[in-house]
Amino acid sequence: MRSKRVILTPKFLLNPSPASYYEYLGDDVIEGQHGKFVDTKKPLWLNLGYWKVARTYPEAAAALATQLGMPPRSAPATLCSTSALVLPSKTSSGSSATAVKHITGVNITAMQVERSQARVKDRGLEGRVELHVGSAAKLEFGDASFDKVTALECAHHFDTREQFFREAFRVLRPGGRLATADGTRSAGEGKLTFINKLSLKRWFVPLANMYDRDEYCRKLEAIGFVNVRCESIRNYVFPGVVKYHALRNKGVTMQDAVIELSQDEIDRCVGIELWKLTGLTDYVIFSADKPL
């Protein structure tokens, strides 16, 4: 089935903030496909997805959140700084969701917070989920307030990511964990090109955040985190999302866009050439602990 394609031209080329870009995206990760939130059942994910097993975008987007640990297992108080919040189920008895007693979400895009608050209310979760408009680089919470901090595909936007690390370390309780799913540079890449810098400016990615996963780990350790771990999952991210974008841009609906990946396409990380335009050519899951 094909949908009537709506072309929306952004009123900006260089975004003044990530909030303006995500307001432009609206309810769809594909540029120009904002449905103005008419379909109240439409999944509001805005990440690239984890396509190892998933074959549709909603499955892949949820799988990426699961890789990150959202909602995190056995976390009494959790801070999520993300463009899409995984809400715990009211009925999933015995699941990891029921172990989450409270989630605090922080998002710089007011529109997304308003939409998320409506869904929290619809699910009767006001007592377990609270959402705030704010900056992850300047968290308005006390020291040692949370057991886990997660950032799902958003930390590369923070001004700066390193300042977010400091804030996460501050608000975590001793023994707490930071987990991020993040786009980074690949090791050994040369200097950023003019096209790279223009692309990053358009998506509001500060140049100070452009480093590889090894430097990412070093920065976490320098702040005081221990047990720093990283895993590149780019082969299960870029090939799937590139194929998904191609189908959607041909007019295929989100529901009907089914992605099939061969092992060869996964091994070669098909689609990586497009991401080289941005300079963000790796996709990594990071985790680190605050010492006891």
Short mmCIF file of C-alpha atoms in Angstrom, two decimals:
data_model
loop_
_atom_site.label_atom_id
_atom_site.label_comp_id
_atom_site.label_asym_id
_atom_site.label_seq_id
_atom_site.Cartn_x
_atom_site.Cartn_y
_atom_site.Cartn_z
CA MET A 1 0.00 0.00 0.00
CA ARG A 2 1.25 3.46 -0.84
CA SER A 3 0.42 6.66 0.96
CA LYS A 4 -0.08 10.11 -0.47
CA ARG A 5 3.28 11.73 0.02
CA VAL A 6 3.31 15.13 1.68
CA ILE A 7 6.38 17.24 1.03
CA LEU A 8 7.20 19.70 3.78
CA THR A 9 10.07 22.07 3.17
CA PRO A 10 11.81 23.21 6.36
CA LYS A 11 11.86 26.95 6.87
CA PHE A 12 15.49 26.67 7.89
CA LEU A 13 18.67 25.11 6.62
CA LEU A 14 20.82 25.62 9.67
CA ASN A 15 18.87 24.86 12.83
CA PRO A 16 19.20 27.19 15.80
CA SER A 17 18.55 24.26 18.15
CA PRO A 18 17.76 20.55 18.07
CA ALA A 19 14.25 21.41 19.28
CA SER A 20 13.47 23.21 16.03
CA TYR A 21 14.59 20.22 13.98
CA TYR A 22 12.51 17.75 15.99
CA GLU A 23 9.50 20.04 15.80
CA TYR A 24 9.94 19.89 12.02
CA LEU A 25 10.12 16.08 12.07
CA GLY A 26 6.95 15.98 14.16
CA ASP A 27 5.53 12.47 14.37
CA ASP A 28 7.83 10.75 11.84
CA VAL A 29 11.56 10.09 11.62
CA ILE A 30 11.42 10.64 7.84
CA GLU A 31 11.78 14.29 6.85
CA GLY A 32 8.68 15.62 5.14
CA GLN A 33 6.38 12.87 6.46
CA HIS A 34 5.01 14.69 9.52
CA GLY A 35 1.39 13.59 9.89
CA LYS A 36 0.51 16.40 12.31
CA PHE A 37 -0.34 13.79 14.98
CA VAL A 38 -3.66 13.00 13.34
CA ASP A 39 -3.14 9.26 13.79
CA THR A 40 -3.19 8.88 17.57
CA LYS A 41 -2.04 5.24 17.33
CA LYS A 42 1.05 6.02 15.27
CA PRO A 43 4.29 5.09 17.07
CA LEU A 44 6.24 8.24 17.83
CA TRP A 45 9.73 6.77 17.69
CA LEU A 46 12.44 9.02 16.26
CA ASN A 47 15.53 6.82 16.28
CA LEU A 48 17.36 4.86 13.58
CA GLY A 49 16.35 1.44 14.89
CA TYR A 50 18.15 -1.84 15.59
CA TRP A 51 17.52 -4.15 12.63
CA LYS A 52 19.20 -7.40 13.70
CA VAL A 53 15.86 -9.20 13.97
CA ALA A 54 13.28 -6.46 13.43
CA ARG A 55 11.85 -6.00 9.94
CA THR A 56 9.54 -3.02 10.47
CA TYR A 57 10.41 0.40 11.78
CA PRO A 58 8.32 0.28 15.00
CA GLU A 59 9.94 -3.08 15.83
CA ALA A 60 13.43 -1.77 15.09
CA ALA A 61 12.95 1.44 17.07
CA ALA A 62 11.68 -0.48 20.10
CA ALA A 63 14.53 -2.99 19.74
CA LEU A 64 17.06 -0.18 19.96
CA ALA A 65 15.49 1.06 23.18
CA THR A 66 15.62 -2.50 24.51
CA GLN A 67 19.33 -2.70 23.67
CA LEU A 68 19.83 0.40 25.77
CA GLY A 69 17.76 -0.96 28.64
CA MET A 70 14.66 1.26 28.56
CA PRO A 71 12.88 0.80 30.82
CA PRO A 72 15.95 -0.36 32.74
CA ARG A 73 15.83 -3.55 34.73
CA SER A 74 15.51 -3.14 38.50
CA ALA A 75 15.91 0.64 38.52
CA PRO A 76 13.80 2.35 41.22
CA ALA A 77 14.42 5.85 39.85
CA THR A 78 15.47 6.54 36.29
CA LEU A 79 16.26 9.65 34.29
CA CYS A 80 15.73 9.44 30.53
CA SER A 81 17.02 12.17 28.27
CA THR A 82 15.58 11.18 24.95
CA SER A 83 13.27 12.05 22.10
CA ALA A 84 11.15 8.94 22.65
CA LEU A 85 10.27 7.52 26.05
CA VAL A 86 9.53 3.84 26.53
CA LEU A 87 6.59 3.76 28.90
CA PRO A 88 6.25 0.84 31.30
CA SER A 89 3.23 -1.35 30.79
CA LYS A 90 0.44 -1.32 33.37
CA THR A 91 -0.15 -5.04 33.00
CA SER A 92 3.21 -6.67 32.26
CA SER A 93 3.43 -8.48 35.59
CA GLY A 94 6.81 -10.02 36.25
CA SER A 95 8.51 -8.09 33.46
CA SER A 96 11.40 -5.67 33.78
CA ALA A 97 8.89 -2.87 33.30
CA THR A 98 7.25 -3.58 36.66
CA ALA A 99 10.66 -3.20 38.35
CA VAL A 100 10.75 0.47 37.37
CA LYS A 101 9.13 2.44 40.16
CA HIS A 102 9.64 5.86 38.68
CA ILE A 103 10.85 7.42 35.43
CA THR A 104 11.75 11.07 34.95
CA GLY A 105 12.04 12.20 31.36
CA VAL A 106 13.88 15.32 30.19
CA ASN A 107 13.47 16.67 26.67
CA ILE A 108 14.44 20.00 25.12
CA THR A 109 11.52 19.89 22.66
CA ALA A 110 8.37 21.16 24.37
CA MET A 111 6.10 19.68 21.69
CA GLN A 112 7.41 16.18 22.38
CA VAL A 113 6.98 16.60 26.12
CA GLU A 114 3.36 17.67 25.63
CA ARG A 115 2.62 14.68 23.39
CA SER A 116 4.33 12.30 25.82
CA GLN A 117 2.42 13.72 28.78
CA ALA A 118 -0.84 13.00 26.97
CA ARG A 119 0.19 9.37 26.45
CA VAL A 120 1.29 9.04 30.07
CA LYS A 121 -2.15 10.26 31.15
CA ASP A 122 -3.93 7.91 28.74
CA ARG A 123 -2.10 4.96 30.28
CA GLY A 124 -2.75 6.06 33.84
CA LEU A 125 0.95 6.36 34.63
CA GLU A 126 1.08 9.86 36.08
CA GLY A 127 2.39 8.50 39.37
CA ARG A 128 5.27 6.62 37.75
CA VAL A 129 6.34 8.88 34.89
CA GLU A 130 7.03 12.60 35.03
CA LEU A 131 8.29 14.64 32.09
CA HIS A 132 10.12 17.94 31.96
CA VAL A 133 11.26 20.41 29.33
CA GLY A 134 14.93 21.00 29.93
CA SER A 135 18.54 20.54 28.90
CA ALA A 136 20.48 17.36 29.60
CA ALA A 137 23.60 19.52 29.92
CA LYS A 138 22.03 21.38 32.85
CA LEU A 139 19.84 19.01 34.82
CA GLU A 140 17.65 20.62 37.46
CA PHE A 141 17.83 17.73 39.92
CA GLY A 142 19.73 17.23 43.12
CA ASP A 143 22.89 15.21 43.54
CA ALA A 144 22.51 11.43 43.77
CA SER A 145 18.86 11.47 42.67
CA PHE A 146 18.75 8.57 40.19
CA ASP A 147 19.77 4.94 39.85
CA LYS A 148 20.15 5.06 36.09
CA VAL A 149 20.49 7.70 33.40
CA THR A 150 19.78 6.79 29.78
CA ALA A 151 20.12 8.79 26.57
CA LEU A 152 18.65 7.19 23.46
CA GLU A 153 20.18 8.63 20.29
CA CYS A 154 20.33 12.19 21.55
CA ALA A 155 23.64 12.77 23.36
CA HIS A 156 25.40 13.82 20.14
CA HIS A 157 23.08 16.87 20.13
CA PHE A 158 24.00 17.97 23.66
CA ASP A 159 26.02 21.13 24.07
CA THR A 160 28.20 19.46 25.03
CA ARG A 161 28.01 15.70 25.43
CA GLU A 162 30.88 15.90 27.93
CA GLN A 163 28.90 18.35 30.06
CA PHE A 164 26.04 15.85 30.01
CA PHE A 165 28.45 13.18 31.29
CA ARG A 166 29.31 15.46 34.22
CA GLU A 167 25.65 16.09 34.99
CA ALA A 168 24.83 12.38 34.73
CA PHE A 169 27.65 11.57 37.12
CA ARG A 170 26.36 14.19 39.56
CA VAL A 171 22.72 13.06 39.62
CA LEU A 172 23.52 9.35 39.78
CA ARG A 173 23.62 7.60 43.11
CA PRO A 174 26.81 5.66 43.98
CA GLY A 175 26.65 2.42 41.99
CA GLY A 176 24.28 3.98 39.44
CA ARG A 177 24.68 3.52 35.71
CA LEU A 178 24.77 5.73 32.63
CA ALA A 179 23.75 4.11 29.31
CA THR A 180 23.69 5.78 25.91
CA ALA A 181 22.96 4.78 22.33
CA ASP A 182 24.89 7.29 20.27
CA GLY A 183 26.29 8.18 16.89
CA THR A 184 30.04 8.76 16.87
CA ARG A 185 33.03 9.08 14.58
CA SER A 186 34.76 5.91 13.42
CA ALA A 187 38.33 5.37 14.59
CA GLY A 188 41.04 6.56 12.22
CA GLU A 189 38.91 8.93 10.18
CA GLY A 190 40.47 12.13 8.92
CA LYS A 191 39.42 15.72 9.50
CA LEU A 192 35.83 16.74 9.01
CA THR A 193 35.07 18.09 5.56
CA PHE A 194 33.06 21.20 4.76
CA ILE A 195 30.09 18.97 3.83
CA ASN A 196 30.43 17.14 7.16
CA LYS A 197 30.36 20.41 9.09
CA LEU A 198 27.39 21.73 7.13
CA SER A 199 25.43 18.52 7.76
CA LEU A 200 26.27 18.60 11.46
CA LYS A 201 25.22 22.23 11.70
CA ARG A 202 21.89 21.42 10.08
CA TRP A 203 21.21 18.68 12.64
CA PHE A 204 22.66 20.70 15.50
CA VAL A 205 25.53 18.39 16.39
CA PRO A 206 28.28 20.44 18.08
CA LEU A 207 31.71 19.83 16.58
CA ALA A 208 33.01 19.31 20.13
CA ASN A 209 31.06 16.02 20.16
CA MET A 210 32.79 14.60 17.10
CA TYR A 211 35.14 11.92 18.38
CA ASP A 212 35.35 8.13 18.18
CA ARG A 213 34.22 5.53 20.69
CA ASP A 214 37.67 5.16 22.26
CA GLU A 215 37.76 8.87 23.07
CA TYR A 216 34.15 8.59 24.28
CA CYS A 217 35.27 5.98 26.82
CA ARG A 218 38.27 8.04 27.87
CA LYS A 219 36.06 11.06 28.55
CA LEU A 220 33.72 8.95 30.70
CA GLU A 221 36.66 7.60 32.68
CA ALA A 222 38.17 11.07 33.12
CA ILE A 223 34.95 12.25 34.76
CA GLY A 224 35.09 9.36 37.23
CA PHE A 225 32.99 6.57 35.68
CA VAL A 226 34.20 2.99 36.02
CA ASN A 227 33.35 -0.27 34.23
CA VAL A 228 33.09 1.65 30.97
CA ARG A 229 31.89 -0.57 28.13
CA CYS A 230 31.12 0.05 24.49
CA GLU A 231 29.75 -2.05 21.65
CA SER A 232 29.46 -0.92 18.05
CA ILE A 233 26.12 -1.95 16.53
CA ARG A 234 26.40 0.09 13.34
CA ASN A 235 26.02 -2.98 11.08
CA TYR A 236 22.57 -3.54 12.58
CA VAL A 237 21.60 0.13 12.40
CA PHE A 238 22.71 1.83 9.17
CA PRO A 239 21.78 -0.83 6.56
CA GLY A 240 18.24 -1.21 7.87
CA VAL A 241 17.43 2.46 8.29
CA VAL A 242 18.82 3.36 4.85
CA LYS A 243 16.54 0.78 3.24
CA TYR A 244 13.63 1.99 5.34
CA HIS A 245 14.18 5.60 4.32
CA ALA A 246 14.29 4.57 0.65
CA LEU A 247 10.95 2.77 0.88
CA ARG A 248 9.24 5.59 2.76
CA ASN A 249 10.51 8.16 0.29
CA LYS A 250 8.90 6.09 -2.48
CA GLY A 251 5.55 6.47 -0.74
CA VAL A 252 5.39 3.18 1.18
CA THR A 253 3.67 3.59 4.54
CA MET A 254 5.35 2.89 7.87
CA GLN A 255 3.12 -0.16 8.35
CA ASP A 256 3.92 -1.62 4.91
CA ALA A 257 7.65 -0.91 4.80
CA VAL A 258 9.21 -4.33 5.48
CA ILE A 259 12.99 -4.51 5.46
CA GLU A 260 14.92 -7.62 4.45
CA LEU A 261 18.69 -7.61 5.00
CA SER A 262 21.10 -10.22 3.69
CA GLN A 263 24.11 -11.24 5.75
CA ASP A 264 26.31 -9.70 3.08
CA GLU A 265 24.54 -6.34 3.43
CA ILE A 266 24.99 -6.51 7.20
CA ASP A 267 28.66 -7.47 6.96
CA ARG A 268 29.40 -4.68 4.47
CA CYS A 269 27.29 -2.18 6.44
CA VAL A 270 25.41 -1.17 3.31
CA GLY A 271 24.44 2.48 3.40
CA ILE A 272 27.46 3.66 5.36
CA GLU A 273 28.42 5.87 2.42
CA LEU A 274 25.44 8.12 3.11
CA TRP A 275 26.45 8.52 6.74
CA LYS A 276 29.95 9.54 5.72
CA LEU A 277 28.38 12.83 4.63
CA THR A 278 27.69 13.60 8.28
CA GLY A 279 30.93 12.25 9.72
CA LEU A 280 28.90 10.15 12.17
CA THR A 281 29.90 6.73 10.86
CA ASP A 282 29.74 4.58 13.97
CA TYR A 283 26.79 3.72 16.21
CA VAL A 284 27.62 2.52 19.69
CA ILE A 285 25.96 1.37 22.90
CA PHE A 286 27.87 2.72 25.90
CA SER A 287 27.49 2.02 29.60
CA ALA A 288 29.44 3.17 32.63
CA ASP A 289 28.99 3.03 36.41
CA LYS A 290 29.43 5.59 39.14
CA PRO A 291 31.71 4.09 41.80
CA LEU A 292 30.17 2.92 45.04
#
